[in-house]
Amino acid sequence: MTDGCDLELINLTKKYGDALAVDQINARFDAGKYVCLLGPSGCGKSSTLRMIAGHEAVTGGSVVLDGFDVSHLPPAKRGTAMMFQNYALFPHLTVRDNVAFSLRMKGENKSSRHAIANELLELVDMTALADRLPSQLSGGQQQRVALARALVTKPKVLLLDEPLSALDPFLRIRMRAELKKLQRELGITFIHVTHGQDEALALGDELVVMNNAVIEQSGPAREVWSAPKTEFVARFMGGHNVITLGGTKVALRADDVTFGKTGLAATITSVEYQGNHVALTTRTEAGDEVLALLADTTFFDTPKNPGDAVLLAWDEGRLHRLQA
Ligand code: ADP
Ligand code: MG
């Protein structure tokens, strides 16, 4: 397979009429990274991905791959490939012919394109079903075929738009492990759009969090999760409280909240058992909702009930000041 390459987005902008879908975003991705682009519905993720792929014209700015501005090249000339949300397999072609399709378009002869398709079907573990039609496959199998088809052009960057959203929750978790393994084996850059923070954390070396057409924060997954810069990122990534203390807004991880002998006065509003954790929702006198995630053993040493008064405590070093 080909090596990965640097991908850079410079002031990338998309307008549909007057509506701004992507507003001058800047990002740089090292070769061979698994990048997750996440954010709520409508924030501009798919538009960004389609501009990288060349399926959508850029309104402004550029997409730079390996040092070349590819913004105005057709999709097939960019070194990128896209896997669509609904897989978009041709219903009348066999699995093998679906995978070989773009090679046929390029004029590759039958034995050579079948040899390449077979190699990719082997990679996604679909060799045994190569002669079936898409309608004779399960959702997970169709997804593997779509992956093989996207990889047949030997892209340097694979773009995946919500590739797991059509699968049931059990299969989704299995396929996400397969995607991660495949990306490691190929060593190429994957850019995977999702609106799920758990999926992004499970897969992404790097996260890019978008909101309202802009990038709110990007960086290594652990950094984005543990040090959110804005209230939006803290709330969207989950697991954090946003509290107003002395006139400033701070983020505090739910698993960093304890009950002390001194601290911020609050009342417990709900108690939820989650197996290895117990989630206690509290309300402070100022009206902030603060979630405390306690290890089950800690909770059951001194159980609490809704209505109980508690004092919320934490290590000062664990507070993150948020940008206004
Ligand atoms: P996401 O993938 O994050 O849900 P999109 O990139 O699909 O977001 O959409 C961003 C914004 O652009 C949304 O407000 C959406 O309605 C709008 N949009 C997307 N595609 C089109 C289009 N082809 N024509 C007009 N507006 C569009
Ligand atoms: Mg989308």
Short mmCIF file of C-alpha atoms and ligand atoms in Angstrom, two decimals:
data_model
loop_
_atom_site.label_atom_id
_atom_site.label_comp_id
_atom_site.label_asym_id
_atom_site.label_seq_id
_atom_site.Cartn_x
_atom_site.Cartn_y
_atom_site.Cartn_z
CA MET A 1 0.00 0.00 0.00
CA THR A 2 1.05 3.62 -0.47
CA ASP A 3 2.42 5.66 2.39
CA GLY A 4 0.31 8.22 4.15
CA CYS A 5 0.95 11.92 3.68
CA ASP A 6 0.46 15.23 5.40
CA LEU A 7 -2.92 16.81 4.94
CA GLU A 8 -3.43 20.49 5.55
CA LEU A 9 -6.60 22.57 5.49
CA ILE A 10 -5.98 26.29 5.04
CA ASN A 11 -8.83 28.75 5.67
CA LEU A 12 -11.14 26.13 4.19
CA THR A 13 -14.61 27.60 3.66
CA LYS A 14 -17.95 26.34 2.31
CA LYS A 15 -21.01 28.42 1.62
CA TYR A 16 -24.31 27.10 0.28
CA GLY A 17 -25.89 30.28 -1.06
CA ASP A 18 -25.67 32.64 1.90
CA ALA A 19 -25.41 29.86 4.48
CA LEU A 20 -21.93 29.39 5.92
CA ALA A 21 -21.39 25.64 6.49
CA VAL A 22 -17.60 25.74 7.04
CA ASP A 23 -15.97 28.98 8.15
CA GLN A 24 -12.23 29.36 7.43
CA ILE A 25 -11.01 26.28 9.24
CA ASN A 26 -7.32 25.50 9.62
CA ALA A 27 -5.91 22.10 10.50
CA ARG A 28 -2.88 19.95 9.85
CA PHE A 29 -2.75 16.18 10.08
CA ASP A 30 0.45 14.13 10.16
CA ALA A 31 0.74 11.11 7.91
CA GLY A 32 -0.65 7.83 9.17
CA LYS A 33 -2.92 9.21 11.91
CA TYR A 34 -6.44 8.12 12.75
CA VAL A 35 -8.28 11.43 12.90
CA CYS A 36 -11.85 11.73 14.18
CA LEU A 37 -13.85 14.77 13.15
CA LEU A 38 -16.74 15.15 15.53
CA GLY A 39 -19.48 17.54 16.47
CA PRO A 40 -23.26 17.85 16.52
CA SER A 41 -25.45 17.39 13.46
CA GLY A 42 -25.20 20.31 11.01
CA CYS A 43 -21.86 21.67 12.29
CA GLY A 44 -20.12 21.18 8.92
CA LYS A 45 -18.38 17.80 9.24
CA SER A 46 -19.64 16.23 5.99
CA SER A 47 -19.06 19.45 4.05
CA THR A 48 -15.45 19.48 5.27
CA LEU A 49 -14.94 15.83 4.34
CA ARG A 50 -16.53 16.27 0.90
CA MET A 51 -14.26 19.25 0.18
CA ILE A 52 -11.21 17.14 1.10
CA ALA A 53 -12.48 14.37 -1.20
CA GLY A 54 -13.34 16.75 -4.01
CA HIS A 55 -17.04 15.87 -4.05
CA GLU A 56 -17.85 19.45 -3.08
CA ALA A 57 -16.21 22.57 -4.50
CA VAL A 58 -14.41 24.80 -2.01
CA THR A 59 -15.85 28.30 -1.61
CA GLY A 60 -12.54 29.57 -0.24
CA GLY A 61 -9.22 28.36 1.14
CA SER A 62 -7.41 25.18 0.17
CA VAL A 63 -6.81 21.50 0.75
CA VAL A 64 -3.11 20.67 0.61
CA LEU A 65 -1.94 17.07 0.33
CA ASP A 66 1.74 16.21 0.54
CA GLY A 67 2.57 19.84 -0.22
CA PHE A 68 0.31 20.06 -3.30
CA ASP A 69 -2.82 22.18 -3.45
CA VAL A 70 -5.45 19.64 -4.59
CA SER A 71 -8.45 21.96 -4.04
CA HIS A 72 -9.38 22.05 -7.71
CA LEU A 73 -8.48 18.49 -8.73
CA PRO A 74 -11.21 15.91 -9.44
CA PRO A 75 -11.68 13.26 -6.68
CA ALA A 76 -9.85 10.48 -8.55
CA LYS A 77 -6.72 12.63 -9.00
CA ARG A 78 -6.25 13.60 -5.33
CA GLY A 79 -4.93 10.50 -3.64
CA THR A 80 -7.99 10.43 -1.37
CA ALA A 81 -10.91 7.99 -1.30
CA MET A 82 -14.25 8.27 0.42
CA MET A 83 -16.42 5.67 2.08
CA PHE A 84 -20.01 6.83 2.20
CA GLN A 85 -22.50 6.54 5.04
CA ASN A 86 -24.90 4.32 3.04
CA TYR A 87 -22.03 2.37 1.37
CA ALA A 88 -23.46 3.15 -2.12
CA LEU A 89 -22.71 -0.35 -3.51
CA PHE A 90 -23.93 -1.19 -7.01
CA PRO A 91 -26.80 -3.66 -6.47
CA HIS A 92 -26.37 -5.48 -9.80
CA LEU A 93 -22.60 -6.09 -9.40
CA THR A 94 -21.02 -8.88 -7.38
CA VAL A 95 -18.88 -8.07 -4.39
CA ARG A 96 -15.71 -8.58 -6.46
CA ASP A 97 -16.96 -6.38 -9.32
CA ASN A 98 -18.02 -3.67 -6.87
CA VAL A 99 -14.50 -3.59 -5.48
CA ALA A 100 -12.94 -3.68 -8.97
CA PHE A 101 -15.28 -1.03 -10.40
CA SER A 102 -12.98 1.99 -10.32
CA LEU A 103 -10.16 -0.10 -11.85
CA ARG A 104 -12.49 -0.98 -14.73
CA MET A 105 -13.15 2.74 -15.21
CA LYS A 106 -9.39 3.25 -15.40
CA GLY A 107 -9.16 0.65 -18.18
CA GLU A 108 -7.39 -2.01 -16.12
CA ASN A 109 -7.81 -5.48 -17.72
CA LYS A 110 -10.07 -8.04 -16.11
CA SER A 111 -7.48 -10.42 -14.68
CA SER A 112 -5.42 -7.61 -13.20
CA ARG A 113 -8.40 -5.82 -11.63
CA HIS A 114 -9.73 -9.07 -10.20
CA ALA A 115 -6.32 -9.86 -8.74
CA ILE A 116 -6.23 -6.46 -6.99
CA ALA A 117 -9.86 -6.79 -5.84
CA ASN A 118 -9.15 -10.27 -4.44
CA GLU A 119 -6.23 -8.91 -2.47
CA LEU A 120 -8.44 -6.27 -0.85
CA LEU A 121 -11.27 -8.73 -0.21
CA GLU A 122 -8.72 -10.86 1.61
CA LEU A 123 -7.70 -7.82 3.67
CA VAL A 124 -11.30 -7.20 4.83
CA ASP A 125 -11.97 -10.92 5.26
CA MET A 126 -14.59 -11.16 2.47
CA THR A 127 -12.92 -13.65 0.12
CA ALA A 128 -15.55 -16.34 0.69
CA LEU A 129 -18.40 -14.02 -0.36
CA ALA A 130 -16.76 -12.44 -3.42
CA ASP A 131 -19.39 -13.77 -5.85
CA ARG A 132 -22.43 -12.59 -3.92
CA LEU A 133 -24.57 -9.55 -4.67
CA PRO A 134 -24.80 -6.74 -2.06
CA SER A 135 -28.42 -7.73 -1.24
CA GLN A 136 -27.11 -11.12 -0.08
CA LEU A 137 -24.89 -9.53 2.59
CA SER A 138 -25.42 -8.33 6.15
CA GLY A 139 -24.84 -4.68 7.06
CA GLY A 140 -21.40 -5.42 8.47
CA GLN A 141 -20.41 -7.36 5.34
CA GLN A 142 -21.62 -4.57 3.06
CA GLN A 143 -19.49 -2.20 5.03
CA ARG A 144 -16.40 -4.33 4.52
CA VAL A 145 -17.05 -4.35 0.77
CA ALA A 146 -17.45 -0.56 0.76
CA LEU A 147 -14.12 -0.30 2.59
CA ALA A 148 -12.37 -2.59 0.13
CA ARG A 149 -13.85 -0.60 -2.73
CA ALA A 150 -12.58 2.69 -1.29
CA LEU A 151 -9.10 1.20 -0.72
CA VAL A 152 -8.76 -0.24 -4.23
CA THR A 153 -7.43 3.07 -5.56
CA LYS A 154 -4.59 2.90 -2.98
CA PRO A 155 -5.45 6.25 -1.40
CA LYS A 156 -3.07 8.16 0.86
CA VAL A 157 -6.03 9.42 2.88
CA LEU A 158 -9.24 7.48 3.49
CA LEU A 159 -12.28 9.60 4.31
CA LEU A 160 -15.13 7.95 6.19
CA ASP A 161 -18.45 9.71 6.77
CA GLU A 162 -20.23 8.18 9.78
CA PRO A 163 -19.19 4.71 8.62
CA LEU A 164 -20.67 2.90 11.62
CA SER A 165 -23.99 4.68 12.06
CA ALA A 166 -26.03 2.19 10.00
CA LEU A 167 -24.95 -0.74 12.19
CA ASP A 168 -26.58 -2.03 15.36
CA PRO A 169 -24.71 -1.16 18.59
CA PHE A 170 -23.06 -4.58 18.99
CA LEU A 171 -21.74 -4.69 15.43
CA ARG A 172 -20.71 -1.03 15.64
CA ILE A 173 -18.26 -1.80 18.44
CA ARG A 174 -16.87 -4.81 16.57
CA MET A 175 -16.46 -2.92 13.30
CA ARG A 176 -14.80 0.01 15.02
CA ALA A 177 -12.10 -2.33 16.32
CA GLU A 178 -11.67 -3.65 12.77
CA LEU A 179 -11.35 -0.13 11.36
CA LYS A 180 -8.66 0.71 13.87
CA LYS A 181 -6.77 -2.49 13.09
CA LEU A 182 -7.03 -1.88 9.35
CA GLN A 183 -5.74 1.68 9.69
CA ARG A 184 -2.74 0.43 11.69
CA GLU A 185 -1.99 -2.24 9.08
CA LEU A 186 -2.26 0.14 6.13
CA GLY A 187 -0.47 3.02 7.85
CA ILE A 188 -2.46 5.59 5.86
CA THR A 189 -4.36 8.57 7.27
CA PHE A 190 -8.02 7.93 8.13
CA ILE A 191 -10.36 10.88 8.63
CA HIS A 192 -13.51 9.55 10.24
CA VAL A 193 -16.57 11.70 10.80
CA THR A 194 -18.78 10.85 13.75
CA HIS A 195 -21.19 12.61 16.07
CA GLY A 196 -20.38 10.17 18.88
CA GLN A 197 -17.72 11.13 21.39
CA ASP A 198 -17.27 7.54 22.57
CA GLU A 199 -16.55 6.43 19.00
CA ALA A 200 -14.12 9.32 18.52
CA LEU A 201 -12.26 8.51 21.74
CA ALA A 202 -12.11 4.80 20.93
CA LEU A 203 -10.61 5.39 17.48
CA GLY A 204 -8.94 8.75 17.19
CA ASP A 205 -5.25 9.47 17.68
CA GLU A 206 -6.28 13.04 16.95
CA LEU A 207 -9.66 14.69 17.49
CA VAL A 208 -11.10 17.71 15.74
CA VAL A 209 -14.21 19.04 17.48
CA MET A 210 -16.41 21.23 15.30
CA ASN A 211 -19.36 23.43 16.24
CA ASN A 212 -21.24 25.99 14.14
CA ALA A 213 -18.93 25.74 11.11
CA VAL A 214 -15.70 26.25 13.07
CA ILE A 215 -13.14 24.06 14.87
CA GLU A 216 -13.61 24.51 18.62
CA GLN A 217 -10.58 22.44 19.55
CA SER A 218 -8.23 19.91 18.01
CA GLY A 219 -5.36 17.83 19.29
CA PRO A 220 -4.45 14.39 20.63
CA ALA A 221 -7.56 12.57 21.87
CA ARG A 222 -6.47 12.44 25.48
CA GLU A 223 -5.63 16.13 25.53
CA VAL A 224 -8.99 17.17 24.07
CA TRP A 225 -10.85 15.00 26.53
CA SER A 226 -8.89 15.86 29.65
CA ALA A 227 -8.30 19.54 28.96
CA PRO A 228 -11.32 20.98 27.12
CA LYS A 229 -10.76 24.61 26.20
CA THR A 230 -14.34 25.74 25.85
CA GLU A 231 -17.67 25.09 27.57
CA PHE A 232 -18.92 23.52 24.34
CA VAL A 233 -16.08 20.98 24.21
CA ALA A 234 -16.39 20.18 27.92
CA ARG A 235 -20.11 19.48 27.57
CA PHE A 236 -19.91 17.75 24.19
CA MET A 237 -17.10 15.37 25.16
CA GLY A 238 -18.97 14.47 28.35
CA GLY A 239 -17.61 13.34 31.69
CA HIS A 240 -17.07 16.95 32.77
CA ASN A 241 -18.90 19.47 34.90
CA VAL A 242 -19.03 23.12 33.96
CA ILE A 243 -19.16 25.18 37.15
CA THR A 244 -19.11 28.93 37.81
CA LEU A 245 -16.64 29.67 40.61
CA GLY A 246 -15.88 33.25 41.68
CA GLY A 247 -17.21 34.64 38.41
CA THR A 248 -15.21 32.35 36.08
CA LYS A 249 -16.27 29.22 34.33
CA VAL A 250 -14.27 26.06 34.99
CA ALA A 251 -14.43 22.45 33.88
CA LEU A 252 -14.00 19.63 36.35
CA ARG A 253 -14.03 15.94 35.54
CA ALA A 254 -16.96 14.10 37.13
CA ASP A 255 -14.58 11.45 38.46
CA ASP A 256 -12.53 14.16 40.20
CA VAL A 257 -15.48 15.22 42.41
CA THR A 258 -15.52 13.83 45.96
CA PHE A 259 -17.62 14.48 49.05
CA GLY A 260 -15.62 16.29 51.75
CA LYS A 261 -15.87 17.68 55.26
CA THR A 262 -15.59 21.12 53.70
CA GLY A 263 -16.49 22.21 50.20
CA LEU A 264 -19.24 23.51 47.94
CA ALA A 265 -22.68 22.92 49.46
CA ALA A 266 -25.03 20.89 47.26
CA THR A 267 -28.01 18.57 47.44
CA ILE A 268 -28.16 15.15 45.80
CA THR A 269 -30.87 15.00 43.13
CA SER A 270 -30.33 11.51 41.73
CA VAL A 271 -28.29 8.36 42.28
CA GLU A 272 -27.63 5.99 39.40
CA TYR A 273 -25.80 2.68 39.73
CA GLN A 274 -23.60 2.05 36.67
CA GLY A 275 -21.72 -1.09 37.64
CA ASN A 276 -18.16 -0.07 38.44
CA HIS A 277 -19.29 3.51 39.10
CA VAL A 278 -22.17 5.25 40.81
CA ALA A 279 -23.28 8.51 39.18
CA LEU A 280 -24.58 11.09 41.66
CA THR A 281 -26.20 14.23 40.31
CA THR A 282 -26.18 17.17 42.70
CA ARG A 283 -27.38 20.76 42.61
CA THR A 284 -25.35 23.57 44.18
CA GLU A 285 -26.92 26.55 45.98
CA ALA A 286 -26.02 28.67 42.91
CA GLY A 287 -28.08 26.28 40.80
CA ASP A 288 -25.22 24.52 38.95
CA GLU A 289 -25.72 20.83 38.31
CA VAL A 290 -22.61 18.88 39.31
CA LEU A 291 -22.12 15.21 38.51
CA ALA A 292 -19.92 13.07 40.75
CA LEU A 293 -18.78 9.66 39.49
CA LEU A 294 -17.71 7.56 42.46
CA ALA A 295 -16.11 4.14 42.35
CA ASP A 296 -18.75 1.63 43.50
CA THR A 297 -16.70 0.68 46.59
CA THR A 298 -16.32 4.35 47.62
CA PHE A 299 -20.07 4.90 47.28
CA PHE A 300 -21.15 1.79 49.15
CA ASP A 301 -18.80 2.62 52.07
CA THR A 302 -21.06 5.63 52.82
CA PRO A 303 -24.19 5.37 50.62
CA LYS A 304 -26.14 8.55 49.79
CA ASN A 305 -29.74 9.19 48.77
CA PRO A 306 -31.58 11.88 46.82
CA GLY A 307 -32.26 14.85 49.14
CA ASP A 308 -29.05 14.36 51.17
CA ALA A 309 -26.91 17.47 51.73
CA VAL A 310 -23.25 17.06 50.70
CA LEU A 311 -20.09 19.17 50.43
CA LEU A 312 -18.44 18.84 47.01
CA ALA A 313 -14.65 18.78 47.07
CA TRP A 314 -11.84 18.41 44.52
CA ASP A 315 -8.15 18.92 44.06
CA GLU A 316 -7.61 22.53 42.87
CA GLY A 317 -5.09 21.31 40.31
CA ARG A 318 -7.84 19.39 38.54
CA LEU A 319 -9.84 22.50 37.58
CA HIS A 320 -9.58 23.72 33.97
CA ARG A 321 -10.38 27.33 33.27
CA LEU A 322 -12.57 27.64 30.16
CA GLN A 323 -12.31 30.36 27.51
CA ALA A 324 -15.13 32.87 27.81
P1 ADP B 1 -22.78 17.67 9.43
O1 ADP B 1 -22.17 16.64 8.54
O2 ADP B 1 -21.89 18.11 10.53
O3 ADP B 1 -24.12 17.25 9.96
P2 ADP B 1 -23.08 19.26 7.00
O4 ADP B 1 -21.72 19.56 6.51
O5 ADP B 1 -23.82 18.17 6.31
O6 ADP B 1 -23.03 19.01 8.57
O7 ADP B 1 -23.96 20.56 6.92
C1 ADP B 1 -23.54 21.82 7.42
C2 ADP B 1 -24.61 22.85 7.10
O8 ADP B 1 -24.70 23.02 5.70
C3 ADP B 1 -26.00 22.46 7.58
O9 ADP B 1 -26.65 23.63 8.00
C4 ADP B 1 -26.64 21.89 6.33
O10 ADP B 1 -28.04 22.07 6.36
C5 ADP B 1 -26.01 22.72 5.23
N1 ADP B 1 -25.88 21.96 3.97
C6 ADP B 1 -25.23 20.79 3.80
N2 ADP B 1 -25.27 20.39 2.52
C7 ADP B 1 -25.98 21.32 1.85
C8 ADP B 1 -26.38 21.50 0.48
N3 ADP B 1 -26.03 20.61 -0.47
N4 ADP B 1 -27.10 22.61 0.18
C9 ADP B 1 -27.43 23.51 1.12
N5 ADP B 1 -27.09 23.41 2.42
C10 ADP B 1 -26.37 22.34 2.80
MG MG B 2 -22.85 14.69 8.06
#
